């Protein structure tokens, strides 16, 4: 009885080992034939949750990066150029030394404040509603540096 069981067990173990070796060879070949790119695709397919959260992280990172990376010239080109390049509604023109000298007679701080709060035809923050005070000031500096 014990002997019989032992030999049955041995056979089972041998068969298991043999099929494991055969299966191992087969799958080993398949693994080798996968390129690195294919392996990456498989990894992406079996990890959809990780992929989604990575996309979110990238979006957050790039939004933060662009917000902190823009300087006065960027803000001017995006928000101010439409009025201040052509003088829409009496806006002092970019590069007009006399017009800006006249504005500066009331003091730089007042000019900053008027740009931040708006004055007559000048909209609050020059329409850059997500600009900080310092960013509006940087855009004003950009105009002034190029208008003297
Ligand atoms: C919709 C048109 C418009 C846009 C956009 C605009 N401005 Fe103006 N801005 C004006 C006008 C008009 C005036 C003149 C207002 C007045 O004194 O009657 C003016 C005046 C100013 C002044 C002078 C303020 C003072 O004290 O005399 C500054 C500085 C200024 N703008 C900065 C900016 C900046 C910086 C931006 C972009 C962030 C910007 N503006 C965007 C129309 C605009």
JSON list of C-alpha atoms and ligand atoms in Angstrom, two decimals:
[
{"chain": "A", "resi": 1, "resn": "UNK", "atom": "CA", "xyz": [0.00, 0.00, 0.00]},
{"chain": "A", "resi": 2, "resn": "UNK", "atom": "CA", "xyz": [2.72, 2.41, 0.98]},
{"chain": "A", "resi": 3, "resn": "UNK", "atom": "CA", "xyz": [4.87, 1.31, -1.95]},
{"chain": "A", "resi": 4, "resn": "UNK", "atom": "CA", "xyz": [1.97, 1.66, -4.36]},
{"chain": "A", "resi": 5, "resn": "UNK", "atom": "CA", "xyz": [1.21, 5.15, -3.13]},
{"chain": "A", "resi": 6, "resn": "UNK", "atom": "CA", "xyz": [4.87, 6.09, -3.36]},
{"chain": "A", "resi": 7, "resn": "UNK", "atom": "CA", "xyz": [5.22, 5.00, -6.96]},
{"chain": "A", "resi": 8, "resn": "UNK", "atom": "CA", "xyz": [1.96, 6.77, -7.94]},
{"chain": "A", "resi": 9, "resn": "UNK", "atom": "CA", "xyz": [3.29, 9.88, -6.23]},
{"chain": "A", "resi": 10, "resn": "UNK", "atom": "CA", "xyz": [6.65, 9.52, -7.98]},
{"chain": "A", "resi": 11, "resn": "UNK", "atom": "CA", "xyz": [4.92, 9.26, -11.36]},
{"chain": "A", "resi": 12, "resn": "UNK", "atom": "CA", "xyz": [2.82, 12.29, -10.64]},
{"chain": "A", "resi": 13, "resn": "UNK", "atom": "CA", "xyz": [5.87, 14.24, -9.59]},
{"chain": "A", "resi": 14, "resn": "UNK", "atom": "CA", "xyz": [7.78, 13.16, -12.68]},
{"chain": "A", "resi": 15, "resn": "UNK", "atom": "CA", "xyz": [4.90, 14.06, -14.97]},
{"chain": "A", "resi": 16, "resn": "UNK", "atom": "CA", "xyz": [4.55, 17.39, -13.24]},
{"chain": "A", "resi": 17, "resn": "UNK", "atom": "CA", "xyz": [8.27, 18.12, -13.58]},
{"chain": "A", "resi": 18, "resn": "UNK", "atom": "CA", "xyz": [8.32, 17.00, -17.21]},
{"chain": "A", "resi": 19, "resn": "UNK", "atom": "CA", "xyz": [5.38, 19.17, -18.18]},
{"chain": "A", "resi": 20, "resn": "UNK", "atom": "CA", "xyz": [6.80, 22.08, -16.20]},
{"chain": "A", "resi": 21, "resn": "UNK", "atom": "CA", "xyz": [10.07, 21.77, -18.11]},
{"chain": "A", "resi": 22, "resn": "UNK", "atom": "CA", "xyz": [8.26, 21.49, -21.46]},
{"chain": "A", "resi": 23, "resn": "UNK", "atom": "CA", "xyz": [5.96, 24.40, -20.64]},
{"chain": "A", "resi": 24, "resn": "UNK", "atom": "CA", "xyz": [8.93, 26.34, -19.32]},
{"chain": "A", "resi": 25, "resn": "UNK", "atom": "CA", "xyz": [10.81, 25.91, -22.62]},
{"chain": "A", "resi": 26, "resn": "UNK", "atom": "CA", "xyz": [7.81, 26.98, -24.64]},
{"chain": "A", "resi": 27, "resn": "UNK", "atom": "CA", "xyz": [7.06, 30.07, -22.64]},
{"chain": "A", "resi": 28, "resn": "UNK", "atom": "CA", "xyz": [10.76, 30.86, -22.43]},
{"chain": "A", "resi": 29, "resn": "UNK", "atom": "CA", "xyz": [10.89, 31.13, -26.21]},
{"chain": "A", "resi": 30, "resn": "UNK", "atom": "CA", "xyz": [7.83, 33.39, -26.23]},
{"chain": "A", "resi": 31, "resn": "UNK", "atom": "CA", "xyz": [9.39, 35.70, -23.66]},
{"chain": "A", "resi": 32, "resn": "UNK", "atom": "CA", "xyz": [12.56, 36.03, -25.71]},
{"chain": "A", "resi": 33, "resn": "UNK", "atom": "CA", "xyz": [10.57, 36.89, -28.84]},
{"chain": "A", "resi": 34, "resn": "UNK", "atom": "CA", "xyz": [8.85, 39.85, -27.09]},
{"chain": "A", "resi": 35, "resn": "UNK", "atom": "CA", "xyz": [10.58, 43.12, -27.79]},
{"chain": "A", "resi": 36, "resn": "UNK", "atom": "CA", "xyz": [11.10, 45.63, -25.00]},
{"chain": "A", "resi": 37, "resn": "UNK", "atom": "CA", "xyz": [8.35, 47.79, -26.51]},
{"chain": "A", "resi": 38, "resn": "UNK", "atom": "CA", "xyz": [5.90, 44.90, -26.52]},
{"chain": "A", "resi": 39, "resn": "UNK", "atom": "CA", "xyz": [6.71, 44.08, -22.91]},
{"chain": "A", "resi": 40, "resn": "UNK", "atom": "CA", "xyz": [6.02, 47.70, -22.03]},
{"chain": "A", "resi": 41, "resn": "UNK", "atom": "CA", "xyz": [2.69, 47.56, -23.85]},
{"chain": "A", "resi": 42, "resn": "UNK", "atom": "CA", "xyz": [1.73, 44.44, -21.92]},
{"chain": "A", "resi": 43, "resn": "UNK", "atom": "CA", "xyz": [2.74, 46.07, -18.66]},
{"chain": "A", "resi": 44, "resn": "UNK", "atom": "CA", "xyz": [0.60, 49.11, -19.52]},
{"chain": "A", "resi": 45, "resn": "UNK", "atom": "CA", "xyz": [-2.38, 46.92, -20.46]},
{"chain": "A", "resi": 46, "resn": "UNK", "atom": "CA", "xyz": [-2.34, 45.00, -17.19]},
{"chain": "A", "resi": 47, "resn": "UNK", "atom": "CA", "xyz": [-1.93, 48.18, -15.09]},
{"chain": "A", "resi": 48, "resn": "UNK", "atom": "CA", "xyz": [-4.68, 50.57, -16.27]},
{"chain": "A", "resi": 49, "resn": "UNK", "atom": "CA", "xyz": [-5.13, 52.16, -12.83]},
{"chain": "A", "resi": 50, "resn": "UNK", "atom": "CA", "xyz": [-1.45, 53.12, -12.65]},
{"chain": "A", "resi": 51, "resn": "UNK", "atom": "CA", "xyz": [-1.63, 54.59, -16.14]},
{"chain": "A", "resi": 52, "resn": "UNK", "atom": "CA", "xyz": [-4.62, 56.77, -15.31]},
{"chain": "A", "resi": 53, "resn": "UNK", "atom": "CA", "xyz": [-3.05, 58.17, -12.16]},
{"chain": "A", "resi": 54, "resn": "UNK", "atom": "CA", "xyz": [0.20, 58.85, -14.05]},
{"chain": "A", "resi": 55, "resn": "UNK", "atom": "CA", "xyz": [-1.70, 60.88, -16.65]},
{"chain": "A", "resi": 56, "resn": "UNK", "atom": "CA", "xyz": [-3.26, 62.95, -13.84]},
{"chain": "A", "resi": 57, "resn": "UNK", "atom": "CA", "xyz": [0.11, 63.55, -12.26]},
{"chain": "A", "resi": 58, "resn": "UNK", "atom": "CA", "xyz": [1.58, 64.69, -15.56]},
{"chain": "A", "resi": 59, "resn": "UNK", "atom": "CA", "xyz": [-1.29, 67.16, -16.09]},
{"chain": "A", "resi": 60, "resn": "UNK", "atom": "CA", "xyz": [-0.86, 68.61, -12.61]},
{"chain": "A", "resi": 61, "resn": "UNK", "atom": "CA", "xyz": [2.91, 68.84, -12.99]},
{"chain": "A", "resi": 62, "resn": "UNK", "atom": "CA", "xyz": [2.72, 70.63, -16.35]},
{"chain": "A", "resi": 63, "resn": "UNK", "atom": "CA", "xyz": [0.07, 73.09, -15.14]},
{"chain": "A", "resi": 64, "resn": "UNK", "atom": "CA", "xyz": [2.18, 73.97, -12.11]},
{"chain": "A", "resi": 65, "resn": "UNK", "atom": "CA", "xyz": [5.28, 74.21, -14.23]},
{"chain": "A", "resi": 66, "resn": "UNK", "atom": "CA", "xyz": [3.82, 76.59, -16.80]},
{"chain": "A", "resi": 67, "resn": "UNK", "atom": "CA", "xyz": [2.28, 78.81, -14.11]},
{"chain": "A", "resi": 68, "resn": "UNK", "atom": "CA", "xyz": [5.58, 79.31, -12.35]},
{"chain": "A", "resi": 69, "resn": "UNK", "atom": "CA", "xyz": [7.63, 79.48, -15.55]},
{"chain": "A", "resi": 70, "resn": "UNK", "atom": "CA", "xyz": [5.84, 82.40, -17.27]},
{"chain": "A", "resi": 71, "resn": "UNK", "atom": "CA", "xyz": [7.55, 85.76, -17.05]},
{"chain": "A", "resi": 72, "resn": "UNK", "atom": "CA", "xyz": [6.37, 89.30, -17.74]},
{"chain": "A", "resi": 73, "resn": "UNK", "atom": "CA", "xyz": [6.99, 88.89, -21.47]},
{"chain": "A", "resi": 74, "resn": "UNK", "atom": "CA", "xyz": [4.84, 85.75, -21.62]},
{"chain": "A", "resi": 75, "resn": "UNK", "atom": "CA", "xyz": [1.98, 87.42, -19.75]},
{"chain": "A", "resi": 76, "resn": "UNK", "atom": "CA", "xyz": [2.21, 90.53, -21.94]},
{"chain": "A", "resi": 77, "resn": "UNK", "atom": "CA", "xyz": [2.11, 88.41, -25.10]},
{"chain": "A", "resi": 78, "resn": "UNK", "atom": "CA", "xyz": [-0.91, 86.46, -23.85]},
{"chain": "A", "resi": 79, "resn": "UNK", "atom": "CA", "xyz": [-3.03, 89.10, -22.09]},
{"chain": "A", "resi": 80, "resn": "UNK", "atom": "CA", "xyz": [-1.88, 92.65, -22.82]},
{"chain": "A", "resi": 81, "resn": "UNK", "atom": "CA", "xyz": [-0.68, 92.75, -26.42]},
{"chain": "A", "resi": 82, "resn": "UNK", "atom": "CA", "xyz": [-4.20, 92.90, -27.88]},
{"chain": "A", "resi": 83, "resn": "UNK", "atom": "CA", "xyz": [-4.77, 96.41, -26.45]},
{"chain": "A", "resi": 84, "resn": "UNK", "atom": "CA", "xyz": [-1.30, 97.76, -25.73]},
{"chain": "A", "resi": 85, "resn": "UNK", "atom": "CA", "xyz": [0.31, 97.08, -29.12]},
{"chain": "A", "resi": 86, "resn": "UNK", "atom": "CA", "xyz": [-2.28, 99.11, -31.08]},
{"chain": "A", "resi": 87, "resn": "UNK", "atom": "CA", "xyz": [-3.61, 101.43, -28.35]},
{"chain": "A", "resi": 88, "resn": "UNK", "atom": "CA", "xyz": [-7.17, 100.10, -28.15]},
{"chain": "A", "resi": 89, "resn": "UNK", "atom": "CA", "xyz": [-9.50, 102.49, -26.24]},
{"chain": "A", "resi": 90, "resn": "UNK", "atom": "CA", "xyz": [-6.61, 104.87, -25.54]},
{"chain": "A", "resi": 91, "resn": "UNK", "atom": "CA", "xyz": [-4.29, 102.27, -24.01]},
{"chain": "A", "resi": 92, "resn": "UNK", "atom": "CA", "xyz": [-0.73, 103.61, -23.84]},
{"chain": "A", "resi": 93, "resn": "UNK", "atom": "CA", "xyz": [1.17, 101.77, -26.56]},
{"chain": "A", "resi": 94, "resn": "UNK", "atom": "CA", "xyz": [4.02, 99.35, -25.99]},
{"chain": "A", "resi": 95, "resn": "UNK", "atom": "CA", "xyz": [7.20, 101.26, -26.91]},
{"chain": "A", "resi": 96, "resn": "UNK", "atom": "CA", "xyz": [5.60, 104.74, -26.68]},
{"chain": "A", "resi": 97, "resn": "UNK", "atom": "CA", "xyz": [8.20, 106.44, -24.47]},
{"chain": "A", "resi": 98, "resn": "UNK", "atom": "CA", "xyz": [6.26, 109.71, -23.99]},
{"chain": "A", "resi": 99, "resn": "UNK", "atom": "CA", "xyz": [2.95, 108.03, -23.15]},
{"chain": "A", "resi": 100, "resn": "UNK", "atom": "CA", "xyz": [4.55, 105.83, -20.50]},
{"chain": "A", "resi": 101, "resn": "UNK", "atom": "CA", "xyz": [6.65, 108.68, -19.08]},
{"chain": "A", "resi": 102, "resn": "UNK", "atom": "CA", "xyz": [3.40, 110.60, -18.56]},
{"chain": "A", "resi": 103, "resn": "UNK", "atom": "CA", "xyz": [1.83, 107.61, -16.79]},
{"chain": "A", "resi": 104, "resn": "UNK", "atom": "CA", "xyz": [4.86, 107.26, -14.54]},
{"chain": "A", "resi": 105, "resn": "UNK", "atom": "CA", "xyz": [4.56, 110.84, -13.32]},
{"chain": "A", "resi": 106, "resn": "UNK", "atom": "CA", "xyz": [2.05, 109.65, -10.70]},
{"chain": "A", "resi": 107, "resn": "UNK", "atom": "CA", "xyz": [4.54, 107.06, -9.43]},
{"chain": "A", "resi": 108, "resn": "UNK", "atom": "CA", "xyz": [5.36, 103.48, -10.31]},
{"chain": "A", "resi": 109, "resn": "UNK", "atom": "CA", "xyz": [3.33, 102.04, -7.42]},
{"chain": "A", "resi": 110, "resn": "UNK", "atom": "CA", "xyz": [0.17, 103.79, -8.64]},
{"chain": "A", "resi": 111, "resn": "UNK", "atom": "CA", "xyz": [0.74, 102.48, -12.15]},
{"chain": "A", "resi": 112, "resn": "UNK", "atom": "CA", "xyz": [1.13, 98.96, -10.72]},
{"chain": "A", "resi": 113, "resn": "UNK", "atom": "CA", "xyz": [-2.03, 99.37, -8.63]},
{"chain": "A", "resi": 114, "resn": "UNK", "atom": "CA", "xyz": [-4.03, 100.65, -11.62]},
{"chain": "A", "resi": 115, "resn": "UNK", "atom": "CA", "xyz": [-2.89, 97.65, -13.66]},
{"chain": "A", "resi": 116, "resn": "UNK", "atom": "CA", "xyz": [-3.92, 95.25, -10.88]},
{"chain": "A", "resi": 117, "resn": "UNK", "atom": "CA", "xyz": [-7.27, 96.88, -10.04]},
{"chain": "A", "resi": 118, "resn": "UNK", "atom": "CA", "xyz": [-8.04, 98.31, -13.48]},
{"chain": "A", "resi": 119, "resn": "UNK", "atom": "CA", "xyz": [-8.77, 101.92, -14.41]},
{"chain": "A", "resi": 120, "resn": "UNK", "atom": "CA", "xyz": [-11.32, 103.21, -16.95]},
{"chain": "A", "resi": 121, "resn": "UNK", "atom": "CA", "xyz": [-10.70, 101.22, -20.17]},
{"chain": "A", "resi": 122, "resn": "UNK", "atom": "CA", "xyz": [-7.97, 99.16, -18.51]},
{"chain": "A", "resi": 123, "resn": "UNK", "atom": "CA", "xyz": [-9.59, 95.93, -17.26]},
{"chain": "A", "resi": 124, "resn": "UNK", "atom": "CA", "xyz": [-8.65, 94.47, -13.88]},
{"chain": "A", "resi": 125, "resn": "UNK", "atom": "CA", "xyz": [-5.33, 92.59, -14.18]},
{"chain": "A", "resi": 126, "resn": "UNK", "atom": "CA", "xyz": [-5.44, 93.26, -17.91]},
{"chain": "A", "resi": 127, "resn": "UNK", "atom": "CA", "xyz": [-7.79, 90.23, -18.18]},
{"chain": "A", "resi": 128, "resn": "UNK", "atom": "CA", "xyz": [-5.18, 87.86, -16.70]},
{"chain": "A", "resi": 129, "resn": "UNK", "atom": "CA", "xyz": [-7.44, 86.68, -13.89]},
{"chain": "A", "resi": 130, "resn": "UNK", "atom": "CA", "xyz": [-5.08, 83.90, -12.77]},
{"chain": "A", "resi": 131, "resn": "UNK", "atom": "CA", "xyz": [-2.13, 86.29, -12.57]},
{"chain": "A", "resi": 132, "resn": "UNK", "atom": "CA", "xyz": [-0.73, 87.07, -9.14]},
{"chain": "A", "resi": 133, "resn": "UNK", "atom": "CA", "xyz": [-0.01, 90.72, -8.29]},
{"chain": "A", "resi": 134, "resn": "UNK", "atom": "CA", "xyz": [3.67, 90.05, -8.93]},
{"chain": "A", "resi": 135, "resn": "UNK", "atom": "CA", "xyz": [2.91, 88.59, -12.35]},
{"chain": "A", "resi": 136, "resn": "UNK", "atom": "CA", "xyz": [0.87, 91.66, -13.35]},
{"chain": "A", "resi": 137, "resn": "UNK", "atom": "CA", "xyz": [3.75, 93.83, -12.11]},
{"chain": "A", "resi": 138, "resn": "UNK", "atom": "CA", "xyz": [6.20, 91.75, -14.15]},
{"chain": "A", "resi": 139, "resn": "UNK", "atom": "CA", "xyz": [4.07, 92.35, -17.26]},
{"chain": "A", "resi": 140, "resn": "UNK", "atom": "CA", "xyz": [4.03, 96.10, -16.48]},
{"chain": "A", "resi": 141, "resn": "UNK", "atom": "CA", "xyz": [7.83, 95.99, -16.03]},
{"chain": "A", "resi": 142, "resn": "UNK", "atom": "CA", "xyz": [8.11, 94.26, -19.39]},
{"chain": "A", "resi": 143, "resn": "UNK", "atom": "CA", "xyz": [6.13, 97.09, -21.04]},
{"chain": "A", "resi": 144, "resn": "UNK", "atom": "CA", "xyz": [8.10, 99.81, -19.21]},
{"chain": "A", "resi": 145, "resn": "UNK", "atom": "CA", "xyz": [11.49, 98.25, -19.96]},
{"chain": "A", "resi": 146, "resn": "UNK", "atom": "CA", "xyz": [10.61, 98.36, -23.66]},
{"chain": "A", "resi": 147, "resn": "UNK", "atom": "CA", "xyz": [9.14, 101.88, -23.52]},
{"chain": "A", "resi": 148, "resn": "UNK", "atom": "CA", "xyz": [12.02, 104.06, -22.34]},
{"chain": "B", "resi": 1, "resn": "LIG", "atom": "C1", "xyz": [-9.00, 95.41, -23.12]},
{"chain": "B", "resi": 1, "resn": "LIG", "atom": "C2", "xyz": [-7.82, 96.19, -23.41]},
{"chain": "B", "resi": 1, "resn": "LIG", "atom": "C3", "xyz": [-6.65, 96.12, -22.45]},
{"chain": "B", "resi": 1, "resn": "LIG", "atom": "C4", "xyz": [-5.96, 95.01, -22.04]},
{"chain": "B", "resi": 1, "resn": "LIG", "atom": "C5", "xyz": [-6.22, 93.57, -22.42]},
{"chain": "B", "resi": 1, "resn": "LIG", "atom": "C6", "xyz": [-4.91, 95.48, -21.17]},
{"chain": "B", "resi": 1, "resn": "LIG", "atom": "N1", "xyz": [-4.96, 96.83, -21.05]},
{"chain": "B", "resi": 1, "resn": "LIG", "atom": "FE1", "xyz": [-3.75, 97.98, -19.91]},
{"chain": "B", "resi": 1, "resn": "LIG", "atom": "N2", "xyz": [-4.81, 99.63, -20.44]},
{"chain": "B", "resi": 1, "resn": "LIG", "atom": "C7", "xyz": [-5.87, 99.66, -21.32]},
{"chain": "B", "resi": 1, "resn": "LIG", "atom": "C8", "xyz": [-6.38, 101.01, -21.44]},
{"chain": "B", "resi": 1, "resn": "LIG", "atom": "C9", "xyz": [-7.52, 101.45, -22.31]},
{"chain": "B", "resi": 1, "resn": "LIG", "atom": "C10", "xyz": [-5.57, 101.80, -20.60]},
{"chain": "B", "resi": 1, "resn": "LIG", "atom": "C11", "xyz": [-5.70, 103.30, -20.33]},
{"chain": "B", "resi": 1, "resn": "LIG", "atom": "C12", "xyz": [-6.68, 103.48, -19.20]},
{"chain": "B", "resi": 1, "resn": "LIG", "atom": "C13", "xyz": [-6.87, 104.97, -18.89]},
{"chain": "B", "resi": 1, "resn": "LIG", "atom": "O1", "xyz": [-5.99, 105.53, -18.24]},
{"chain": "B", "resi": 1, "resn": "LIG", "atom": "O2", "xyz": [-7.87, 105.50, -19.33]},
{"chain": "B", "resi": 1, "resn": "LIG", "atom": "C14", "xyz": [-4.59, 100.91, -19.99]},
{"chain": "B", "resi": 1, "resn": "LIG", "atom": "C15", "xyz": [-3.63, 101.33, -19.08]},
{"chain": "B", "resi": 1, "resn": "LIG", "atom": "C16", "xyz": [-2.67, 100.49, -18.56]},
{"chain": "B", "resi": 1, "resn": "LIG", "atom": "C17", "xyz": [-1.62, 100.92, -17.65]},
{"chain": "B", "resi": 1, "resn": "LIG", "atom": "C18", "xyz": [-1.41, 102.34, -17.14]},
{"chain": "B", "resi": 1, "resn": "LIG", "atom": "C19", "xyz": [-2.09, 102.49, -15.82]},
{"chain": "B", "resi": 1, "resn": "LIG", "atom": "C20", "xyz": [-1.89, 103.88, -15.28]},
{"chain": "B", "resi": 1, "resn": "LIG", "atom": "O3", "xyz": [-1.75, 104.01, -14.06]},
{"chain": "B", "resi": 1, "resn": "LIG", "atom": "O4", "xyz": [-1.88, 104.84, -16.05]},
{"chain": "B", "resi": 1, "resn": "LIG", "atom": "C21", "xyz": [-0.87, 99.83, -17.37]},
{"chain": "B", "resi": 1, "resn": "LIG", "atom": "C22", "xyz": [0.35, 99.80, -16.47]},
{"chain": "B", "resi": 1, "resn": "LIG", "atom": "C23", "xyz": [-1.44, 98.71, -18.07]},
{"chain": "B", "resi": 1, "resn": "LIG", "atom": "N3", "xyz": [-2.54, 99.15, -18.78]},
{"chain": "B", "resi": 1, "resn": "LIG", "atom": "C24", "xyz": [-0.95, 97.45, -18.01]},
{"chain": "B", "resi": 1, "resn": "LIG", "atom": "C25", "xyz": [-1.56, 96.35, -18.63]},
{"chain": "B", "resi": 1, "resn": "LIG", "atom": "C26", "xyz": [-1.08, 95.01, -18.50]},
{"chain": "B", "resi": 1, "resn": "LIG", "atom": "C27", "xyz": [0.14, 94.60, -17.71]},
{"chain": "B", "resi": 1, "resn": "LIG", "atom": "C28", "xyz": [-1.93, 94.21, -19.21]},
{"chain": "B", "resi": 1, "resn": "LIG", "atom": "C29", "xyz": [-1.88, 92.71, -19.38]},
{"chain": "B", "resi": 1, "resn": "LIG", "atom": "C30", "xyz": [-1.73, 91.93, -18.15]},
{"chain": "B", "resi": 1, "resn": "LIG", "atom": "C31", "xyz": [-2.93, 95.09, -19.79]},
{"chain": "B", "resi": 1, "resn": "LIG", "atom": "N4", "xyz": [-2.67, 96.36, -19.41]},
{"chain": "B", "resi": 1, "resn": "LIG", "atom": "C32", "xyz": [-3.97, 94.64, -20.57]},
{"chain": "B", "resi": 1, "resn": "LIG", "atom": "C33", "xyz": [-6.40, 98.57, -21.98]},
{"chain": "B", "resi": 1, "resn": "LIG", "atom": "C34", "xyz": [-6.01, 97.26, -21.82]}
]
